[in-house]
Amino acid sequence: MDIVQILRSLSVAALPILIAITFHEVAHGWVADKRGDPTAKEMGRLTLNPIAHIDLMGTIIMPIMLFILSSGSFIFGSAKPVPVNFGRLKNPRVDAALVSAAGPGANIVIATVSIVLIAVIARLYPSTHEADSMFSKVLIPVEQMLRYSVYFNVFLAAFNLIPIPPLDGGRIVVSLLPYRQAYQYSRIEPYGILIVLALWVTGMAQYIITPIQKVVQFLIGMILMPLGRIL
């Protein structure tokens, strides 16, 4: 892949990734604030300004390196985690599950909206794929971004729902388990990222992520079902 193609592909992926990770983190902080913990709000993190959420390694360096090393076949990014003080929540166990689910939930909503916009573009401007279309120079790149938005948001939601703390799925599991089991399970959190990396390197992660992706896609399909006749 030449440098021009790399830059073109990165330009398509950059905005969807930035939107996905920004909304993901803000959703965590917004639900936490509603459930009694204003930590993120107090630290100025309840903003859709992506600058507040950019992490040098996770948002910039890692995505570019992954994209180049995979010859454009894979890209992934993350933002600075929004701070949540679970002890300040009104009902820590239940609210912790809600706060954790909010991030993936935001990604599901974004993926759904992206699909709706793709359908609207196809309905209103069916000729956008024609080279001489007056809208092609604008709408084709927009459509490509929307398609990548669907892919990335589904993947990001599924990845974060892996049931290993400190990922969202792991925190949800801890919240749902009885106290003794929850305590024992939460003890793996310091090693959680290492476990996820080991699963990723060995290829085992796909056997966990793929079923979760199918569940996420099913949920999106259920949301879209009432819109089927309109779209």
CSV table of C-alpha atoms in Angstrom, one decimal, residues 63-176:
chain,number,residue,atom,x,y,z
A,63,PRO,CA,-4.1,3.5,15.3
A,64,ILE,CA,-1.5,4.7,12.8
A,65,MET,CA,1.0,2.0,13.7
A,66,LEU,CA,-1.7,-0.8,13.5
A,67,PHE,CA,-2.9,0.5,10.2
A,68,ILE,CA,0.5,0.7,8.6
A,69,LEU,CA,1.7,-2.7,10.0
A,70,SER,CA,-1.5,-4.4,8.9
A,71,SER,CA,-1.2,-2.8,5.4
A,72,GLY,CA,-4.5,-1.1,5.9
A,73,SER,CA,-6.5,-4.1,7.0
A,74,PHE,CA,-6.9,-3.2,10.7
A,75,ILE,CA,-7.0,-0.1,12.8
A,76,PHE,CA,-8.1,0.4,16.4
A,77,GLY,CA,-8.0,3.3,18.8
A,78,SER,CA,-8.9,4.4,22.3
A,79,ALA,CA,-9.4,7.6,24.3
A,80,LYS,CA,-8.4,8.6,27.8
A,81,PRO,CA,-10.8,6.8,30.1
A,82,VAL,CA,-13.4,9.1,31.8
A,83,PRO,CA,-12.8,9.0,35.5
A,84,VAL,CA,-15.6,7.4,37.5
A,85,ASN,CA,-15.7,7.1,41.3
A,86,PHE,CA,-17.9,4.1,41.8
A,87,GLY,CA,-18.1,4.8,45.5
A,88,ARG,CA,-20.1,8.0,44.8
A,89,LEU,CA,-22.8,6.2,42.9
A,90,LYS,CA,-26.2,6.0,44.4
A,91,ASN,CA,-26.4,2.3,44.1
A,92,PRO,CA,-22.8,1.2,43.4
A,93,ARG,CA,-23.5,-2.3,42.1
A,94,VAL,CA,-26.4,-1.6,39.9
A,95,ASP,CA,-25.1,1.8,38.8
A,96,ALA,CA,-21.7,0.5,38.0
A,97,ALA,CA,-23.3,-1.9,35.5
A,98,LEU,CA,-25.2,1.0,33.9
A,99,VAL,CA,-22.2,3.2,33.7
A,100,SER,CA,-20.1,0.3,32.1
A,101,ALA,CA,-22.9,-0.5,29.6
A,102,ALA,CA,-23.3,3.1,28.6
A,103,GLY,CA,-20.1,3.2,26.5
A,104,PRO,CA,-20.9,0.2,24.3
A,105,GLY,CA,-24.5,1.4,24.2
A,106,ALA,CA,-23.3,4.7,22.7
A,107,ASN,CA,-21.4,2.8,20.0
A,108,ILE,CA,-24.5,0.7,19.2
A,109,VAL,CA,-26.5,3.9,18.8
A,110,ILE,CA,-23.8,5.5,16.5
A,111,ALA,CA,-23.6,2.3,14.4
A,112,THR,CA,-27.4,2.4,14.1
A,113,VAL,CA,-27.5,6.0,13.1
A,114,SER,CA,-24.7,5.4,10.5
A,115,ILE,CA,-26.8,2.6,8.9
A,116,VAL,CA,-29.8,4.9,8.7
A,117,LEU,CA,-27.8,7.6,7.1
A,118,ILE,CA,-26.3,5.2,4.5
A,119,ALA,CA,-29.9,4.1,3.7
A,120,VAL,CA,-31.0,7.7,3.3
A,121,ILE,CA,-28.1,8.5,1.0
A,122,ALA,CA,-28.9,5.4,-1.1
A,123,ARG,CA,-32.6,6.4,-1.3
A,124,LEU,CA,-32.1,10.1,-2.1
A,125,TYR,CA,-29.0,9.9,-4.3
A,126,PRO,CA,-28.9,6.4,-5.9
A,127,SER,CA,-26.5,7.7,-8.5
A,128,THR,CA,-23.7,8.7,-6.1
A,129,HIS,CA,-21.6,5.8,-7.3
A,130,GLU,CA,-21.5,7.2,-10.8
A,131,ALA,CA,-18.3,9.0,-11.5
A,132,ASP,CA,-20.0,11.9,-13.1
A,133,SER,CA,-22.5,12.4,-10.3
A,134,MET,CA,-22.5,16.0,-9.0
A,135,PHE,CA,-22.7,14.6,-5.5
A,136,SER,CA,-20.1,11.9,-5.8
A,137,LYS,CA,-17.1,13.9,-4.7
A,138,VAL,CA,-18.9,14.6,-1.4
A,139,LEU,CA,-21.3,11.8,-0.7
A,140,ILE,CA,-19.0,8.9,-1.7
A,141,PRO,CA,-16.4,9.8,0.9
A,142,VAL,CA,-19.2,10.4,3.4
A,143,GLU,CA,-20.7,7.0,2.7
A,144,GLN,CA,-17.3,5.4,3.1
A,145,MET,CA,-17.0,7.1,6.5
A,146,LEU,CA,-20.4,5.9,7.5
A,147,ARG,CA,-19.7,2.3,6.5
A,148,TYR,CA,-16.5,2.4,8.5
A,149,SER,CA,-18.4,3.9,11.4
A,150,VAL,CA,-20.7,0.9,11.4
A,151,TYR,CA,-17.8,-1.5,11.3
A,152,PHE,CA,-15.7,0.3,14.0
A,153,ASN,CA,-18.6,1.0,16.4
A,154,VAL,CA,-19.7,-2.6,16.3
A,155,PHE,CA,-16.2,-3.8,16.9
A,156,LEU,CA,-15.5,-1.3,19.7
A,157,ALA,CA,-18.8,-2.2,21.5
A,158,ALA,CA,-18.0,-5.9,21.2
A,159,PHE,CA,-14.3,-5.5,22.3
A,160,ASN,CA,-15.3,-3.5,25.4
A,161,LEU,CA,-18.0,-6.1,26.3
A,162,ILE,CA,-15.3,-8.8,26.6
A,163,PRO,CA,-16.1,-10.1,30.2
A,164,ILE,CA,-12.6,-9.3,31.6
A,165,PRO,CA,-12.1,-6.3,33.9
A,166,PRO,CA,-11.2,-3.5,33.5
A,167,LEU,CA,-13.1,-3.7,30.2
A,168,ASP,CA,-16.8,-2.7,30.4
A,169,GLY,CA,-18.0,-6.3,30.0
A,170,GLY,CA,-15.8,-7.3,33.0
A,171,ARG,CA,-17.2,-4.6,35.2
A,172,ILE,CA,-20.7,-5.6,34.2
A,173,VAL,CA,-20.0,-9.2,35.2
A,174,VAL,CA,-18.6,-8.0,38.6
A,175,SER,CA,-21.7,-5.9,39.2
A,176,LEU,CA,-24.0,-8.9,38.5
